Coordinates of C-alpha atoms and ligand atoms in Angstrom, one line a residue:
X1 CA 0.0 0.0 0.0
X2 CA 3.0 2.2 0.4
X3 CA 2.5 4.4 -2.7
X4 CA -1.1 5.1 -1.8
X5 CA -0.8 6.2 1.9
X6 CA 1.8 9.0 1.5
X7 CA 1.8 12.1 -0.7
X8 CA 4.7 12.6 -3.1
X9 CA 6.1 15.4 -1.0
X10 CA 6.2 12.9 1.9
X11 CA 4.4 15.5 4.0
X12 CA 1.7 13.1 5.2
X13 CA 2.0 9.4 6.0
X14 CA -1.3 7.7 6.6
X15 CA -2.5 4.2 7.1
X16 CA -5.3 2.4 5.3
X17 CA -7.5 -0.6 5.9
X18 CA -6.9 -1.4 2.3
X19 CA -6.5 0.1 -1.2
X20 CA -9.2 -0.7 -3.7
X21 CA -8.6 -0.2 -7.4
X22 CA -12.0 -0.7 -9.1
X23 CA -11.8 -1.1 -12.9
X24 CA -15.3 0.1 -13.9
X25 CA -17.9 2.5 -12.7
X26 CA -20.1 -0.4 -11.7
X27 CA -17.3 -1.6 -9.4
X28 CA -17.0 1.9 -7.9
X29 CA -20.7 1.9 -7.3
X30 CA -20.4 -1.5 -5.5
X31 CA -17.5 -0.3 -3.4
X32 CA -19.4 2.9 -2.3
X33 CA -22.6 1.1 -1.6
X34 CA -20.7 -1.4 0.6
X35 CA -18.8 1.3 2.4
X36 CA -22.0 3.2 2.9
X37 CA -23.8 0.3 4.5
X38 CA -20.8 -0.6 6.7
X39 CA -19.9 3.0 7.7
X40 CA -16.4 2.9 6.2
X41 CA -14.7 6.1 5.3
X42 CA -13.3 6.4 1.8
X43 CA -10.4 8.4 0.5
X44 CA -10.5 8.8 -3.3
X45 CA -7.2 9.1 -5.1
X46 CA -6.1 9.9 -8.6
X47 CA -2.4 10.3 -9.6
X48 CA -1.5 11.4 -6.1
X49 CA 0.3 14.5 -7.3
X50 CA -1.7 16.9 -5.2
X51 CA -0.1 19.6 -3.0
X52 CA -2.6 19.8 -0.2
X53 CA -2.7 16.2 1.1
X54 CA -6.3 15.6 0.0
X55 CA -5.6 12.1 -1.3
X56 CA -3.9 10.6 1.7
X57 CA -5.7 8.7 4.4
X58 CA -5.5 9.6 8.1
X59 CA -3.5 7.7 10.6
X60 CA -6.4 5.6 12.0
X61 CA -5.9 2.7 9.6
X62 CA -9.7 2.5 9.3
X63 CA -10.1 4.4 6.0
X64 CA -10.2 2.8 2.5
X65 CA -8.2 4.4 -0.3
X66 CA -10.1 4.1 -3.6
X67 CA -7.8 4.7 -6.5
X68 CA -9.3 5.7 -9.9
X69 CA -6.1 4.8 -11.9
X70 CA -7.7 1.7 -13.5
X71 CA -10.5 3.7 -15.1
X72 CA -8.7 4.0 -18.4
X73 CA -11.2 4.5 -21.2
X74 CA -11.3 7.5 -23.4
X75 CA -15.0 7.3 -24.3
X76 CA -15.2 9.9 -27.1
X77 CA -13.2 12.7 -28.7
X78 CA -15.1 15.0 -31.0
X79 CA -13.2 17.8 -32.9
X80 CA -16.5 19.2 -34.2
X81 CA -18.2 19.4 -30.9
X82 CA -14.9 20.2 -29.3
X83 CA -15.2 17.8 -26.5
X84 CA -13.5 14.8 -25.0
X85 CA -15.1 12.4 -22.6
X86 CA -12.7 10.3 -20.6
X87 CA -12.5 8.3 -17.4
X88 CA -10.9 9.5 -14.3
X89 CA -7.7 7.5 -14.5
X90 CA -6.5 9.0 -17.9
X91 CA -3.6 11.3 -17.3
X92 CA -3.6 14.9 -18.4
X93 CA -0.7 14.2 -20.8
X94 CA -2.7 11.3 -22.3
X95 CA -5.7 13.6 -22.8
X96 CA -3.5 16.2 -24.5
X97 CA -2.2 13.6 -26.9
X98 CA -5.7 12.2 -27.6
X99 CA -7.0 15.7 -28.3
X100 CA -3.9 16.3 -30.5
X101 CA -4.6 13.2 -32.5
X102 CA -8.1 14.5 -33.2
X103 CA -6.6 17.9 -34.4
X104 CA -7.6 19.8 -31.3
X105 CA -6.0 20.9 -28.0
X106 CA -6.8 19.9 -24.5
X107 CA -5.5 23.0 -22.8
X108 CA -5.0 22.1 -19.2
X109 CA -1.3 21.9 -18.6
X110 CA 0.9 21.8 -15.5
X111 CA 4.2 20.3 -14.3
X112 CA 2.6 17.1 -12.9
X113 CA 0.6 16.4 -16.1
X114 CA 2.5 13.1 -16.8
X115 CA 1.0 11.5 -13.7
X116 CA -1.9 13.7 -12.6
X117 CA -5.2 12.3 -13.7
X118 CA -8.4 13.8 -15.1
X119 CA -10.4 12.8 -12.1
X120 CA -8.0 14.4 -9.7
X121 CA -7.7 17.5 -11.9
X122 CA -11.5 18.0 -11.9
X123 CA -11.8 17.1 -8.2
X124 CA -9.2 19.7 -7.3
X125 CA -10.1 22.2 -10.0
X126 CA -6.4 22.2 -11.1
X127 CA -5.1 25.4 -12.7
X128 CA -1.7 25.4 -14.3
X129 CA 0.3 27.5 -16.8
X130 CA -2.4 27.9 -19.5
X131 CA -5.2 29.0 -17.1
X132 CA -4.5 32.6 -18.0
X133 CA -5.9 31.8 -21.5
X134 CA -8.3 28.8 -21.0
X135 CA -9.2 28.9 -17.3
X136 CA -8.8 26.2 -14.7
X137 CA -10.3 22.6 -14.9
X138 CA -13.7 23.9 -13.8
X139 CA -13.8 26.3 -16.8
X140 CA -13.3 23.4 -19.2
X141 CA -15.8 21.1 -17.5
X142 CA -18.9 20.3 -19.6
X143 CA -20.1 17.4 -17.6
X144 CA -19.3 14.7 -15.0
X145 CA -20.0 11.2 -14.0
X146 CA -20.0 10.8 -10.2
X147 CA -20.4 7.9 -7.9
X148 CA -22.1 9.3 -4.8
X149 CA -21.5 8.5 -1.2
X150 CA -24.4 5.9 -1.2
X151 CA -23.2 4.2 -4.3
X152 CA -25.7 5.8 -6.8
X153 CA -24.2 6.9 -10.1
X154 CA -25.0 10.3 -11.5
X155 CA -24.2 10.3 -15.2
X156 CA -24.1 14.0 -16.1
X157 CA -21.7 13.5 -19.0
X158 CA -23.4 16.0 -21.4
X159 CA -21.0 17.6 -23.8
X160 CA -23.1 20.7 -24.5
X161 CA -21.5 24.0 -24.5
X162 CA -24.6 25.6 -23.2
X163 CA -26.7 23.8 -20.5
X164 CA -28.5 26.1 -18.2
X165 CA -30.9 23.8 -16.4
X166 CA -31.0 24.6 -12.7
X167 CA -28.1 24.3 -10.4
X168 CA -24.8 23.6 -12.1
X169 CA -24.2 20.4 -10.2
X170 CA -21.1 19.5 -12.1
X171 CA -19.4 22.6 -10.5
X172 CA -20.1 21.2 -7.1
X173 CA -17.8 18.3 -7.8
X174 CA -15.1 20.5 -9.4
X175 CA -12.9 21.5 -6.5
X176 CA -14.7 19.2 -4.0
X177 CA -11.6 17.1 -3.5
X178 CA -13.4 13.8 -3.0
X179 CA -15.6 15.1 -0.2
X180 CA -18.9 15.0 -2.0
X181 CA -18.5 12.0 -4.4
X182 CA -16.0 10.4 -6.7
X183 CA -15.6 11.8 -10.2
X184 CA -15.3 8.7 -12.4
X185 CA -15.4 10.4 -15.7
X186 CA -15.6 13.9 -17.1
X187 CA -16.6 15.6 -20.4
X188 CA -14.1 18.4 -21.1
X189 CA -14.0 21.2 -23.5
X190 CA -11.4 21.2 -26.3
X191 CA -10.1 24.3 -28.0
X192 CA -8.6 24.8 -31.5
X193 CA -5.0 23.7 -31.7
X194 CA -2.7 26.7 -32.3
X195 CA -0.2 26.2 -35.1
X196 CA 2.0 29.1 -34.0
X197 CA 4.1 29.2 -30.9
X198 CA 6.7 31.8 -29.7
X199 CA 8.4 31.6 -26.3
X200 CA 10.7 34.2 -24.6
X201 CA 12.5 34.4 -21.4
X202 CA 13.0 37.8 -19.9
X203 CA 14.9 39.6 -17.1
X204 CA 13.5 42.5 -15.0
X205 CA 15.1 44.7 -12.4
X206 CA 12.4 45.3 -9.9
X207 CA 8.9 44.4 -8.8
X208 CA 7.2 47.4 -10.3
X209 CA 8.5 46.3 -13.7
X210 CA 6.8 42.9 -13.3
X211 CA 3.4 44.6 -13.1
X212 CA 4.3 47.0 -15.9
X213 CA 5.5 44.1 -18.1
X214 CA 2.2 42.2 -17.7
X215 CA 0.2 45.4 -18.5
X216 CA 2.2 45.9 -21.7
X217 CA 1.9 42.3 -22.7
X218 CA -1.8 42.5 -22.2
X219 CA -2.1 45.6 -24.2
X220 CA -0.1 44.4 -27.2
X221 CA -0.7 40.7 -27.3
X222 CA -4.0 40.2 -25.5
X223 CA -5.5 37.2 -27.3
X224 CA -2.2 35.5 -28.1
X225 CA -0.9 35.1 -24.5
X226 CA -0.8 31.4 -23.6
X227 CA 1.3 31.8 -20.5
X228 CA 3.1 34.5 -18.5
X229 CA 5.0 32.8 -15.8
X230 CA 7.0 34.6 -13.1
X231 CA 10.3 33.2 -11.6
X232 CA 12.4 35.1 -9.0
X233 CA 16.1 35.6 -9.6
X234 CA 16.9 33.4 -6.6
X235 CA 14.5 30.8 -8.0
X236 CA 16.4 30.8 -11.3
X237 CA 19.7 30.5 -9.5
X238 CA 18.4 27.6 -7.5
X239 CA 16.9 25.6 -10.4
X240 CA 20.2 26.1 -12.4
X241 CA 22.2 24.8 -9.4
X242 CA 19.9 21.9 -8.4
X243 CA 18.9 20.7 -11.9
X244 CA 22.0 21.6 -13.8
X245 CA 20.3 24.1 -16.2
X246 CA 21.5 27.2 -17.9
X247 CA 19.9 30.6 -18.1
X248 CA 19.2 32.1 -21.5
X249 CA 19.4 35.7 -20.2
X250 CA 21.6 37.8 -17.9
X251 CA 20.6 37.0 -14.3
X252 CA 18.4 39.6 -12.7
X253 CA 16.1 39.9 -9.6
X254 CA 13.0 38.9 -11.6
X255 CA 12.2 36.8 -14.7
X256 CA 9.1 36.3 -16.7
X257 CA 8.6 33.5 -19.3
X258 CA 6.1 34.4 -22.0
X259 CA 4.5 32.1 -24.4
X260 CA 2.3 33.3 -27.3
X261 CA 0.1 31.0 -29.3
X262 CA -2.0 31.7 -32.4
X263 CA -3.8 29.9 -35.1
X264 CA -1.0 30.7 -37.5
X265 CA 2.7 31.1 -36.9
X266 CA 2.7 34.1 -39.3
X267 CA 3.7 37.3 -37.5
X268 CA 3.8 35.7 -34.1
X269 CA 7.5 36.0 -33.6
X270 CA 7.3 39.6 -34.9
X271 CA 4.6 40.3 -32.3
X272 CA 6.7 38.9 -29.5
X273 CA 9.9 40.6 -30.6
X274 CA 8.0 43.9 -31.0
X275 CA 6.7 43.8 -27.5
X276 CA 10.0 42.8 -26.1
X277 CA 11.7 45.7 -28.0
X278 CA 9.2 48.1 -26.6
X279 CA 9.7 46.8 -23.0
X280 CA 13.5 47.1 -23.4
X281 CA 13.2 50.6 -24.6
X282 CA 10.9 51.6 -21.8
X283 CA 13.3 50.0 -19.3
X284 CA 10.7 47.5 -18.2
X285 CA 12.8 44.5 -19.0
X286 CA 16.6 44.5 -19.0
X287 CA 17.2 41.4 -21.2
X288 CA 15.3 38.9 -23.3
X289 CA 15.9 35.7 -25.3
X290 CA 13.4 34.3 -27.9
X291 CA 13.5 30.6 -28.3
X292 CA 14.7 29.6 -31.8
X293 CA 13.4 26.1 -31.9
X294 CA 11.3 23.6 -29.9
X295 CA 14.3 22.4 -27.9
X296 CA 14.9 25.9 -26.7
X297 CA 11.2 26.3 -25.9
X298 CA 11.5 23.2 -23.8
X299 CA 14.7 24.4 -22.1
X300 CA 13.1 27.8 -21.2
X301 CA 10.1 26.0 -19.8
X302 CA 12.2 23.6 -17.7
X303 CA 13.5 26.6 -15.8
X304 CA 10.0 27.3 -14.7
X305 CA 8.5 23.8 -14.5
X306 CA 11.4 22.4 -12.4
X307 CA 11.0 25.1 -9.6
X308 CA 9.0 22.7 -7.4
X309 CA 11.5 19.9 -7.8
X310 CA 14.5 22.2 -7.2
X311 CA 12.9 23.6 -4.1
X312 CA 12.1 20.2 -2.8
X313 CA 15.8 19.3 -3.1
X314 CA 17.0 22.4 -1.4
X315 CA 15.3 21.9 2.0
X316 CA 12.0 22.1 3.8
X317 CA 9.3 23.8 1.8
X318 CA 6.6 26.2 3.1
X319 CA 4.2 26.6 0.2
X320 CA 1.7 29.4 -0.1
X321 CA -0.6 29.0 -3.1
X322 CA -1.9 32.6 -3.2
X323 CA -3.5 34.9 -5.6
X324 CA -4.0 38.7 -5.6
X325 CA -5.6 41.0 -8.2
X326 CA -3.1 41.0 -11.1
X327 CA -2.5 44.7 -10.8
X328 CA -1.1 44.1 -7.3
X329 CA 1.4 41.3 -8.0
X330 CA 4.4 43.7 -7.9
X331 CA 3.3 45.0 -4.5
X332 CA 2.8 41.4 -3.3
X333 CA 6.3 40.5 -4.3
X334 CA 7.9 43.6 -2.8
X335 CA 6.0 43.4 0.5
X336 CA 6.6 39.7 1.0
X337 CA 10.3 40.0 0.2
X338 CA 10.7 42.8 2.7
X339 CA 8.6 41.3 5.5
X340 CA 10.1 37.9 5.3
X341 CA 13.7 39.2 5.1
X342 CA 13.1 41.0 8.3
X343 CA 11.3 38.2 10.2
X344 CA 13.2 35.1 8.9
X345 CA 16.5 36.2 7.4
X346 CA 17.8 32.6 7.2
X347 CA 15.1 31.4 4.9
X348 CA 15.0 31.5 1.1
X349 CA 12.0 33.4 -0.3
X350 CA 11.5 31.8 -3.8
X351 CA 8.2 33.0 -5.4
X352 CA 7.2 31.8 -8.8
X353 CA 4.0 31.1 -10.7
X354 CA 1.2 32.3 -12.9
X355 CA 1.7 36.0 -13.2
X356 CA -1.2 36.4 -15.7
X357 CA -3.6 35.0 -13.1
X358 CA -2.1 36.9 -10.2
X359 CA -1.4 33.4 -8.7
X360 CA 2.1 33.4 -7.2
X361 CA 3.4 30.4 -5.3
X362 CA 5.0 32.4 -2.5
X363 CA 7.2 29.6 -1.5
X364 CA 9.8 29.8 1.3
X365 CA 12.5 27.2 1.7
X366 CA 14.3 26.4 4.9
X367 CA 17.7 25.3 3.6
X368 CA 18.7 21.8 4.4
X369 CA 21.8 23.1 6.2
X370 CA 19.6 24.6 8.9
X371 CA 18.3 21.1 9.9
X372 CA 14.9 19.6 9.0
X373 CA 12.8 19.7 12.1
X374 CA 11.1 21.2 14.0
X375 CA 10.1 24.2 12.0
X376 CA 8.9 26.7 14.5
X377 CA 8.8 29.4 12.0
X378 CA 6.3 27.8 9.6
X379 CA 3.2 29.3 11.2
X380 CA 4.9 32.7 11.5
X381 CA 5.9 32.7 7.8
X382 CA 2.4 31.7 6.8
X383 CA 1.0 34.5 9.0
X384 CA 3.2 37.1 7.4
X385 CA 2.3 36.0 3.8
X386 CA -1.4 35.6 4.4
X387 CA -1.7 39.0 6.2
X388 CA -0.2 40.7 3.1
X389 CA -2.4 38.7 0.8
X390 CA -5.5 39.7 2.8
X391 CA -4.5 43.4 2.7
X392 CA -4.2 43.2 -1.1
X393 CA -7.6 41.6 -1.5
X394 CA -6.2 38.1 -2.3
X395 CA -6.9 34.5 -1.5
X396 CA -4.9 31.9 0.4
X397 CA -5.9 29.1 -2.0
X398 CA -5.6 29.9 -5.7
X399 CA -5.3 26.5 -7.4
X400 CA -4.0 23.7 -5.2
X401 CA -7.1 23.4 -3.1
X402 CA -7.6 22.9 0.6
X403 CA -7.0 19.2 1.2
X404 CA -6.0 18.8 4.8
X405 CA -3.3 21.4 4.7
X406 CA -5.6 24.4 4.7
X407 CA -8.7 23.4 6.6
X408 CA -7.8 25.8 9.4
X409 CA -7.2 28.6 7.1
X410 CA -10.5 28.1 5.4
X411 CA -12.2 28.1 8.7
X412 CA -10.4 31.3 9.8
X413 CA -10.4 33.3 6.6
X414 CA -13.8 32.6 5.0
X415 CA -17.0 34.3 6.2
X416 CA -19.3 32.3 8.5
X417 CA -22.1 32.3 5.9
X418 CA -19.8 30.8 3.2
X419 CA -18.7 28.0 5.6
X420 CA -22.3 27.3 6.7
X421 CA -23.3 26.9 3.0
X422 CA -20.4 24.5 2.4
X423 CA -21.3 22.5 5.5
X424 CA -24.9 22.2 4.4
X425 CA -23.8 21.0 0.9
X426 CA -21.5 18.5 2.5
X427 CA -24.3 17.2 4.8
X428 CA -26.7 16.9 1.9
X429 CA -24.4 14.9 -0.3
X430 CA -22.6 13.0 2.4
X431 CA -24.8 12.8 5.4
X432 CA -22.8 10.1 7.1
X433 CA -19.5 12.0 6.6
X434 CA -17.8 9.0 4.9
X435 CA -16.4 10.9 1.9
X436 CA -12.8 11.9 2.5
X437 CA -13.5 13.1 6.0
X438 CA -11.4 15.9 7.4
X439 CA -10.5 17.3 4.0
X440 CA -11.7 20.7 2.8
X441 CA -13.9 21.1 5.9
X442 CA -12.5 20.4 9.3
X443 CA -14.0 17.5 11.0
X444 CA -16.4 18.7 13.8
Ligands
2HG501 C1 3.3 24.9 -10.3 O1 2.8 26.0 -10.6 C2 2.6 24.1 -9.4 O2 4.3 24.5 -10.8 C3 3.4 23.7 -8.1 O3 1.3 24.7 -9.0 C4 3.6 24.9 -7.2 O4 5.4 23.8 -6.0 C5 4.5 24.6 -6.0 O5 4.3 25.4 -5.0
ZN502 ZN1 1.0 26.5 -10.0

């Protein structure tokens, strides 16, 4: 059971009564009906790549892990309807390639896409690097098939692009993290596959320039932006050191990776080079490199995608998956840097993330040399970050979800009315409290 009772960060180690791997929706229904009758708590799990501990059982040894990884059918791909219907255990990378074979694009994309599954991505409302253009998993969700807590199956796999019939139940399950039912299949929106791609890696001197660069990109390239990813100068140095990578630009305090996509490659590089020239001229960026081929595109992206792995190797990670209004990202970076340098000078402040969504992973690393445990400063660091985020009108949970990591924050930071509504929804769908107990909502 080893691979199913801990998360990949090794933050949580649980115990399970057993791990079940049903191979069909009917088997899932049987499992849930059985657990319902016998009062057995269930922890649904997809690729187990989550960052909030939602897929790990508690320490009681009484819970059953139910893995979706054997639900492996792609039920339909339709490049006219622009939809794909697939079962929960298909990985995000497999969906991308199935969509590609049909001449379309499945636009959800993130570092863990090789192992993360569709079911998990829907259940956690995963975001990623193309959310700035196409939205998070929820925005791509046309329909779901769910096995409910009592074993009933709801087949809501409609592939309609408009379906306005009462409460949008599918959205209840997006982001529910296995606490309301198990997503066994989903119908997802596809988008036209862009033929043109242009990628640049840039350097910027200060936080104000980060905001100004985004505003300029928006103004000049609006519909073509596929990603605008922020990486701190320290984060770039770390990923180069830990992963043996090279930087394509002069090192600076801040970096932004930009990817433009369009239906045709014509003029796309000119568009990108034009905006970079303007940004250089205005002193917004200090250096830029445009990828000349697919290998260089991939090499630029690795500097961004490998941030998580590099930070993991460097020490103990305190992650803060926050978002602020996009116009305030510069202020967020400056305030966190100053406040954390003053309060915890020995820690490395290594923010990176989705600039175009205002979603920065304000991660802090306690270098391995300082020793692993205990980490008395973790709560203090989180307090500093979340106070700044609140002052800027932001959220403590942008894309990774609540899991078990942030139940207390949810309880503290969300209004009583919002929490009451969530508890009522939970009680309605899972009256016996057997669906992933203690995740999202704290156990009473
Ligand atoms: C990413 O943006 C993921 O690469 C992981 O959301 C973020 O490691 C993290 O904190
Ligand atoms: Zn992210």
